[in-house]
Amino acid sequence: MPRWTDADRTPLASLRANAYLSRNEAAVKLHVGVTTLARYENGTNDVPMGIAEKMAILYQVPFDAIREAVAQPQGVIEVEAVISAAKGEGG
């Protein structure tokens, strides 16, 4: 079940929260600063391909889920729907 909080409004932040990682924990594991990760999550900075690949592994989601979240930084997505779509499960 996805974990939602007021602080996790963007799709990329929702994927992180769904992996039960704080922004600080994820930043440490991704080897980026907390502010840098926040900028990726809110769409201020582009996410480099290498970081996006690490996010997919760390957040345990298909790479396409990260790509979809990055494409809609200010939108709201349903985490389970994006993961299912990325796996080709439909629905």
mmCIF file with all atom_site columns, C-alpha atoms in Angstrom:
data_model
loop_
_atom_site.group_PDB
_atom_site.id
_atom_site.type_symbol
_atom_site.label_atom_id
_atom_site.label_alt_id
_atom_site.label_comp_id
_atom_site.label_asym_id
_atom_site.label_entity_id
_atom_site.label_seq_id
_atom_site.pdbx_PDB_ins_code
_atom_site.Cartn_x
_atom_site.Cartn_y
_atom_site.Cartn_z
_atom_site.occupancy
_atom_site.B_iso_or_equiv
_atom_site.pdbx_formal_charge
_atom_site.auth_seq_id
_atom_site.auth_comp_id
_atom_site.auth_asym_id
_atom_site.auth_atom_id
_atom_site.pdbx_PDB_model_num
ATOM 1  C CA . MET A 1 1  ? 0.000  0.000  0.000   1.00 0.00 ? 1  MET A CA 1
ATOM 2  C CA . PRO A 1 2  ? 1.462  3.416  -0.950  1.00 0.00 ? 2  PRO A CA 1
ATOM 3  C CA . ARG A 1 3  ? 2.540  5.703  1.844   1.00 0.00 ? 3  ARG A CA 1
ATOM 4  C CA . TRP A 1 4  ? 1.291  9.262  1.315   1.00 0.00 ? 4  TRP A CA 1
ATOM 5  C CA . THR A 1 5  ? 2.094  12.363 3.343   1.00 0.00 ? 5  THR A CA 1
ATOM 6  C CA . ASP A 1 6  ? 1.613  16.083 2.811   1.00 0.00 ? 6  ASP A CA 1
ATOM 7  C CA . ALA A 1 7  ? 5.351  16.408 2.224   1.00 0.00 ? 7  ALA A CA 1
ATOM 8  C CA . ASP A 1 8  ? 5.282  13.822 -0.583  1.00 0.00 ? 8  ASP A CA 1
ATOM 9  C CA . ARG A 1 9  ? 3.126  15.442 -3.222  1.00 0.00 ? 9  ARG A CA 1
ATOM 10 C CA . THR A 1 10 ? 5.197  15.016 -6.360  1.00 0.00 ? 10 THR A CA 1
ATOM 11 C CA . PRO A 1 11 ? 5.282  11.687 -8.195  1.00 0.00 ? 11 PRO A CA 1
ATOM 12 C CA . LEU A 1 12 ? 9.015  11.194 -7.664  1.00 0.00 ? 12 LEU A CA 1
ATOM 13 C CA . ALA A 1 13 ? 8.698  11.952 -3.948  1.00 0.00 ? 13 ALA A CA 1
ATOM 14 C CA . SER A 1 14 ? 5.745  9.546  -3.766  1.00 0.00 ? 14 SER A CA 1
ATOM 15 C CA . LEU A 1 15 ? 7.846  6.741  -5.229  1.00 0.00 ? 15 LEU A CA 1
ATOM 16 C CA . ARG A 1 16 ? 10.521 7.465  -2.618  1.00 0.00 ? 16 ARG A CA 1
ATOM 17 C CA . ALA A 1 17 ? 7.968  7.512  0.197   1.00 0.00 ? 17 ALA A CA 1
ATOM 18 C CA . ASN A 1 18 ? 6.411  4.303  -1.100  1.00 0.00 ? 18 ASN A CA 1
ATOM 19 C CA . ALA A 1 19 ? 9.848  2.712  -0.623  1.00 0.00 ? 19 ALA A CA 1
ATOM 20 C CA . TYR A 1 20 ? 9.694  3.913  3.020   1.00 0.00 ? 20 TYR A CA 1
ATOM 21 C CA . LEU A 1 21 ? 12.705 6.193  2.624   1.00 0.00 ? 21 LEU A CA 1
ATOM 22 C CA . SER A 1 22 ? 13.003 9.702  3.995   1.00 0.00 ? 22 SER A CA 1
ATOM 23 C CA . ARG A 1 23 ? 14.494 12.291 1.683   1.00 0.00 ? 23 ARG A CA 1
ATOM 24 C CA . ASN A 1 24 ? 17.654 12.239 3.808   1.00 0.00 ? 24 ASN A CA 1
ATOM 25 C CA . GLU A 1 25 ? 17.963 8.441  3.664   1.00 0.00 ? 25 GLU A CA 1
ATOM 26 C CA . ALA A 1 26 ? 17.471 8.388  -0.101  1.00 0.00 ? 26 ALA A CA 1
ATOM 27 C CA . ALA A 1 27 ? 19.952 11.221 -0.660  1.00 0.00 ? 27 ALA A CA 1
ATOM 28 C CA . VAL A 1 28 ? 22.635 9.380  1.312   1.00 0.00 ? 28 VAL A CA 1
ATOM 29 C CA . LYS A 1 29 ? 22.061 6.146  -0.612  1.00 0.00 ? 29 LYS A CA 1
ATOM 30 C CA . LEU A 1 30 ? 22.013 7.978  -3.958  1.00 0.00 ? 30 LEU A CA 1
ATOM 31 C CA . HIS A 1 31 ? 25.174 9.932  -3.042  1.00 0.00 ? 31 HIS A CA 1
ATOM 32 C CA . VAL A 1 32 ? 23.531 13.319 -3.640  1.00 0.00 ? 32 VAL A CA 1
ATOM 33 C CA . GLY A 1 33 ? 22.720 16.188 -1.315  1.00 0.00 ? 33 GLY A CA 1
ATOM 34 C CA . VAL A 1 34 ? 19.305 16.448 0.298   1.00 0.00 ? 34 VAL A CA 1
ATOM 35 C CA . THR A 1 35 ? 18.711 19.775 -1.469  1.00 0.00 ? 35 THR A CA 1
ATOM 36 C CA . THR A 1 36 ? 19.692 18.230 -4.795  1.00 0.00 ? 36 THR A CA 1
ATOM 37 C CA . LEU A 1 37 ? 17.230 15.385 -4.285  1.00 0.00 ? 37 LEU A CA 1
ATOM 38 C CA . ALA A 1 38 ? 14.518 17.886 -3.348  1.00 0.00 ? 38 ALA A CA 1
ATOM 39 C CA . ARG A 1 39 ? 15.213 19.764 -6.591  1.00 0.00 ? 39 ARG A CA 1
ATOM 40 C CA . TYR A 1 40 ? 14.923 16.531 -8.578  1.00 0.00 ? 40 TYR A CA 1
ATOM 41 C CA . GLU A 1 41 ? 11.642 15.736 -6.834  1.00 0.00 ? 41 GLU A CA 1
ATOM 42 C CA . ASN A 1 42 ? 10.065 19.130 -7.440  1.00 0.00 ? 42 ASN A CA 1
ATOM 43 C CA . GLY A 1 43 ? 11.280 19.359 -11.038 1.00 0.00 ? 43 GLY A CA 1
ATOM 44 C CA . THR A 1 44 ? 13.682 22.258 -10.537 1.00 0.00 ? 44 THR A CA 1
ATOM 45 C CA . ASN A 1 45 ? 16.676 20.172 -11.696 1.00 0.00 ? 45 ASN A CA 1
ATOM 46 C CA . ASP A 1 46 ? 16.750 17.449 -14.330 1.00 0.00 ? 46 ASP A CA 1
ATOM 47 C CA . VAL A 1 47 ? 17.522 13.983 -13.009 1.00 0.00 ? 47 VAL A CA 1
ATOM 48 C CA . PRO A 1 48 ? 20.692 12.583 -14.598 1.00 0.00 ? 48 PRO A CA 1
ATOM 49 C CA . MET A 1 49 ? 20.295 9.154  -16.206 1.00 0.00 ? 49 MET A CA 1
ATOM 50 C CA . GLY A 1 50 ? 22.656 7.512  -13.700 1.00 0.00 ? 50 GLY A CA 1
ATOM 51 C CA . ILE A 1 51 ? 20.729 8.881  -10.731 1.00 0.00 ? 51 ILE A CA 1
ATOM 52 C CA . ALA A 1 52 ? 17.398 7.839  -12.286 1.00 0.00 ? 52 ALA A CA 1
ATOM 53 C CA . GLU A 1 53 ? 18.745 4.296  -12.682 1.00 0.00 ? 53 GLU A CA 1
ATOM 54 C CA . LYS A 1 54 ? 19.883 4.267  -9.039  1.00 0.00 ? 54 LYS A CA 1
ATOM 55 C CA . MET A 1 55 ? 16.457 5.566  -7.959  1.00 0.00 ? 55 MET A CA 1
ATOM 56 C CA . ALA A 1 56 ? 14.720 2.707  -9.778  1.00 0.00 ? 56 ALA A CA 1
ATOM 57 C CA . ILE A 1 57 ? 16.907 0.178  -7.970  1.00 0.00 ? 57 ILE A CA 1
ATOM 58 C CA . LEU A 1 58 ? 16.683 1.893  -4.579  1.00 0.00 ? 58 LEU A CA 1
ATOM 59 C CA . TYR A 1 59 ? 12.924 2.496  -4.771  1.00 0.00 ? 59 TYR A CA 1
ATOM 60 C CA . GLN A 1 60 ? 12.394 -1.033 -6.183  1.00 0.00 ? 60 GLN A CA 1
ATOM 61 C CA . VAL A 1 61 ? 10.341 0.137  -9.152  1.00 0.00 ? 61 VAL A CA 1
ATOM 62 C CA . PRO A 1 62 ? 10.801 -0.277 -12.906 1.00 0.00 ? 62 PRO A CA 1
ATOM 63 C CA . PHE A 1 63 ? 12.906 2.416  -14.583 1.00 0.00 ? 63 PHE A CA 1
ATOM 64 C CA . ASP A 1 64 ? 9.818  3.502  -16.543 1.00 0.00 ? 64 ASP A CA 1
ATOM 65 C CA . ALA A 1 65 ? 8.111  4.425  -13.263 1.00 0.00 ? 65 ALA A CA 1
ATOM 66 C CA . ILE A 1 66 ? 10.958 6.842  -12.502 1.00 0.00 ? 66 ILE A CA 1
ATOM 67 C CA . ARG A 1 67 ? 10.832 8.199  -16.059 1.00 0.00 ? 67 ARG A CA 1
ATOM 68 C CA . GLU A 1 68 ? 7.064  8.754  -15.780 1.00 0.00 ? 68 GLU A CA 1
ATOM 69 C CA . ALA A 1 69 ? 7.440  10.480 -12.405 1.00 0.00 ? 69 ALA A CA 1
ATOM 70 C CA . VAL A 1 70 ? 10.177 12.771 -13.755 1.00 0.00 ? 70 VAL A CA 1
ATOM 71 C CA . ALA A 1 71 ? 7.986  13.651 -16.759 1.00 0.00 ? 71 ALA A CA 1
ATOM 72 C CA . GLN A 1 72 ? 5.204  14.832 -14.411 1.00 0.00 ? 72 GLN A CA 1
ATOM 73 C CA . PRO A 1 73 ? 7.039  16.580 -11.552 1.00 0.00 ? 73 PRO A CA 1
ATOM 74 C CA . GLN A 1 74 ? 4.071  18.696 -10.488 1.00 0.00 ? 74 GLN A CA 1
ATOM 75 C CA . GLY A 1 75 ? 1.308  16.239 -11.314 1.00 0.00 ? 75 GLY A CA 1
ATOM 76 C CA . VAL A 1 76 ? -0.228 13.616 -9.115  1.00 0.00 ? 76 VAL A CA 1
ATOM 77 C CA . ILE A 1 77 ? 0.133  10.001 -10.123 1.00 0.00 ? 77 ILE A CA 1
ATOM 78 C CA . GLU A 1 78 ? -1.118 6.809  -8.578  1.00 0.00 ? 78 GLU A CA 1
ATOM 79 C CA . VAL A 1 79 ? 2.025  4.912  -7.660  1.00 0.00 ? 79 VAL A CA 1
ATOM 80 C CA . GLU A 1 80 ? 0.518  1.448  -8.097  1.00 0.00 ? 80 GLU A CA 1
ATOM 81 C CA . ALA A 1 81 ? -0.872 2.356  -11.545 1.00 0.00 ? 81 ALA A CA 1
ATOM 82 C CA . VAL A 1 82 ? 2.490  3.621  -12.779 1.00 0.00 ? 82 VAL A CA 1
ATOM 83 C CA . ILE A 1 83 ? 4.314  0.551  -11.514 1.00 0.00 ? 83 ILE A CA 1
ATOM 84 C CA . SER A 1 84 ? 1.739  -1.777 -13.074 1.00 0.00 ? 84 SER A CA 1
ATOM 85 C CA . ALA A 1 85 ? 1.870  0.079  -16.379 1.00 0.00 ? 85 ALA A CA 1
ATOM 86 C CA . ALA A 1 86 ? 5.663  -0.034 -16.398 1.00 0.00 ? 86 ALA A CA 1
ATOM 87 C CA . LYS A 1 87 ? 5.524  -3.783 -15.870 1.00 0.00 ? 87 LYS A CA 1
ATOM 88 C CA . GLY A 1 88 ? 2.999  -4.080 -18.716 1.00 0.00 ? 88 GLY A CA 1
ATOM 89 C CA . GLU A 1 89 ? 0.227  -5.356 -16.456 1.00 0.00 ? 89 GLU A CA 1
ATOM 90 C CA . GLY A 1 90 ? -2.441 -2.886 -17.552 1.00 0.00 ? 90 GLY A CA 1
ATOM 91 C CA . GLY A 1 91 ? -5.326 -1.836 -15.364 1.00 0.00 ? 91 GLY A CA 1
#
